[in-house]
Amino acid sequence: MTSSSPLQLDNDFVQHLPGDHELRNFRRQVGNACWSKVAPMQFPNAKLLAWSQPLAQLLGVNPLLLGEVRFARVFSGSELLPGSDPYALCYGGHQFGNWAGQLGDGRAINLGELQDINGQHQILQLKGAGPTPYSRTADGLAVLRSSLREYLCSEAMHHLGIATTRALSLVGTGESVMRDMFYDGNPKAEPGAIVCRVAPSFIRFGSFEIFTARNEFTPLQMLADYTIARDFPQLAGAAKPDAATYTAWFDEICQRTAHLMVDWMRVGFVHGVMNTDNMSILGLTIDYGPYGWIEPYDPQWTPNTTDAQGRRYRFGQQPQIALWNLVQLANALYPLIEDVKPLEVALDRYRETYEHSWLAMMRNKLGLVEPHAADQLLVEALLHCFTLVETDMTLFFRALGELAVIDEFHTIPASLQACWYEEAPTVQTQQAWFDWLTSYQQRCQHENREQSERQTAMHKVNPLYVLRNWLAQQAIDDAEKGDLTKLYELDEVLQRPYTKQAGKEHLAQKRPEWARQRAGCSMLSCSS
Ligand code: AMP
Ligand code: MG
């Protein structure tokens, strides 16, 4: 991008879909509309804190060419690019299992879209740039700590090879935001920030649910047809979509969601708030809030303090919750199909795909090639071992990849013991581990794969660096004091999560004891 060829945004979404006629920005119910026009707030002291070089390159939007000051103005919403016609999306959703009615972009403002260097359309969206008609009782703003977490994690997920919305930039607003972080009646001023999120579509399951809940079938169909034409072109034939098209589309959404869940389970990502308004119709990871990363392997763990009681969104339950959410989407799309059977078939296929792909993924994590009848048992036995002694999931699979399985073990190798959070587990626990290792070793020897080949393959699916909660928190603590060194270090190292990087051992460590109970490191509140 150069100053002589100004970046031009396009507004296809607003042009093709029904919108809100009210132009004033006040909180309200908005019927029969996909969007409401809304202007971002002005932040005269906005400052660019971080930006994603790989994404900037993909988009052709570069602060080095645009100038940092102007870039900060544009990506805080203070200056609109030519063609920009900002809007907030209307959607609803099921929150924690209950229908919550209208939600919508309460603090997200879409600037418009552009084509990336591959010709793919990408929407630019600011999160935290001020209130919208959908802000309900909240302020439309975001704080630095949660914005930094969203910025780092979106890009980290992308580099892990997992479908996600992305983050172009992190801009400090230069203004403070009041937040009661612990919901204990002690609000404090925190630095404000804005992330520019990027995705081909920010449409959610809840974008369809809201129309069906209100019996607004014309916009329901228009949004479905638009989404199919733009984002599922392989399904859009020459003719207008019909029941068969919608069925094939729903099936595709189920399949993408199944693969997303397998990927989350592979790397130990826990979303934390899998409400239907936080489920992308493209099968992307979306809305990074109180998410967390599994350190000791624990299917019961949820990072979200609001979820601590019911643990609805715990690590091990994510695939079932995704299915529950798909059922809600099926209900929302039913008026387009008017037949339950094909929807049920697609939901069944979700289950089959998930189970099959999950086992294949675990086989890959273990470095096994040939499917074998006993694989499920081998995997289950390993997961049982993890319940006997807290084991760092990420470090364990890396260490396993480096074991020479041809050697005979007489004890549990020190490199595996180093992944435990306890020094001396019971004799029974050690015996269970030893037994598992022996059966694993036999299985590997049976495959007769070269050690180097096995290790290379395992290291491609088992990351060494993930955004551990306490690493993100340390970067936040420093950033709040004005020191961005740790943010930049994580940003860079997480671009190559599968590759060992010299001098970065401190980013591939078990959770330190001090982080076990610290807010932000073990549990996170939704306040953001
Ligand atoms: P979440 O749980 O973060 O996905 O948010 C649920 C709903 O609350 C969405 O409609 C958000 O846009 C809205 N929301 C969350 N935080 C804010 C805020 N600070 N200001 C306005 N709306 C918000
Ligand atoms: Mg959300």
Short mmCIF file of N, CA, C and O in Angstrom, two decimals, residues 13 47 64 76 85 101 130 180 183 226 229 292 326-327 378 384 444 518:
data_model
loop_
_atom_site.label_atom_id
_atom_site.label_comp_id
_atom_site.label_asym_id
_atom_site.label_seq_id
_atom_site.Cartn_x
_atom_site.Cartn_y
_atom_site.Cartn_z
N PHE A 13 -21.17 -6.72 2.01
CA PHE A 13 -22.14 -7.24 3.00
C PHE A 13 -23.32 -6.27 3.18
O PHE A 13 -24.48 -6.66 3.12
N LYS A 47 -2.23 4.49 19.84
CA LYS A 47 -0.83 4.19 19.54
C LYS A 47 -0.71 2.72 19.13
O LYS A 47 -1.28 1.84 19.78
N LEU A 64 4.53 0.05 7.85
CA LEU A 64 5.79 0.65 7.39
C LEU A 64 5.51 1.56 6.19
O LEU A 64 6.17 2.56 5.98
N SER A 76 -7.75 2.14 14.84
CA SER A 76 -8.53 2.43 16.05
C SER A 76 -9.88 3.01 15.62
O SER A 76 -10.71 3.34 16.45
N ASP A 85 -17.74 1.76 5.32
CA ASP A 85 -19.10 2.14 5.72
C ASP A 85 -19.41 1.30 6.96
O ASP A 85 -20.10 0.28 6.87
N GLY A 101 -31.60 -14.42 23.41
CA GLY A 101 -32.18 -13.36 22.58
C GLY A 101 -31.11 -12.62 21.80
O GLY A 101 -30.05 -13.16 21.47
N GLY A 130 -15.81 1.19 20.56
CA GLY A 130 -16.95 2.00 20.99
C GLY A 130 -18.27 1.28 20.88
O GLY A 130 -18.38 0.21 20.26
N ASP A 180 -14.41 -4.17 36.51
CA ASP A 180 -14.43 -4.89 37.78
C ASP A 180 -13.99 -6.31 37.46
O ASP A 180 -14.80 -7.21 37.26
N TYR A 183 -15.38 -9.11 39.54
CA TYR A 183 -16.80 -8.99 39.85
C TYR A 183 -17.02 -8.92 41.36
O TYR A 183 -17.91 -9.58 41.90
N TYR A 226 -26.46 -15.64 0.88
CA TYR A 226 -25.27 -14.80 0.75
C TYR A 226 -24.03 -15.56 1.25
O TYR A 226 -22.98 -15.57 0.60
N ALA A 229 -23.04 -18.31 -1.18
CA ALA A 229 -22.45 -17.78 -2.42
C ALA A 229 -21.02 -17.26 -2.18
O ALA A 229 -20.12 -17.51 -2.98
N GLY A 292 -8.07 -20.84 27.60
CA GLY A 292 -6.86 -21.27 28.30
C GLY A 292 -6.23 -22.44 27.58
O GLY A 292 -6.84 -23.02 26.66
N LEU A 326 -24.45 -27.27 17.23
CA LEU A 326 -24.87 -27.60 15.86
C LEU A 326 -26.36 -27.96 15.82
O LEU A 326 -27.05 -27.65 14.85
N VAL A 327 -26.84 -28.58 16.89
CA VAL A 327 -28.28 -28.88 16.96
C VAL A 327 -29.07 -27.56 16.97
O VAL A 327 -30.10 -27.43 16.30
N LEU A 378 -5.02 -48.27 23.54
CA LEU A 378 -3.69 -47.70 23.83
C LEU A 378 -3.82 -46.23 24.22
O LEU A 378 -3.21 -45.76 25.18
N HIS A 384 -5.58 -42.45 30.84
CA HIS A 384 -5.73 -42.90 32.23
C HIS A 384 -4.45 -42.61 33.02
O HIS A 384 -4.51 -42.13 34.16
N CYS A 444 5.29 -49.54 18.58
CA CYS A 444 6.22 -48.80 17.70
C CYS A 444 7.19 -49.77 17.00
O CYS A 444 7.47 -49.64 15.81
N ARG A 518 -2.87 -17.97 40.55
CA ARG A 518 -2.94 -16.54 40.21
C ARG A 518 -3.98 -16.26 39.13
O ARG A 518 -4.02 -16.97 38.12
#
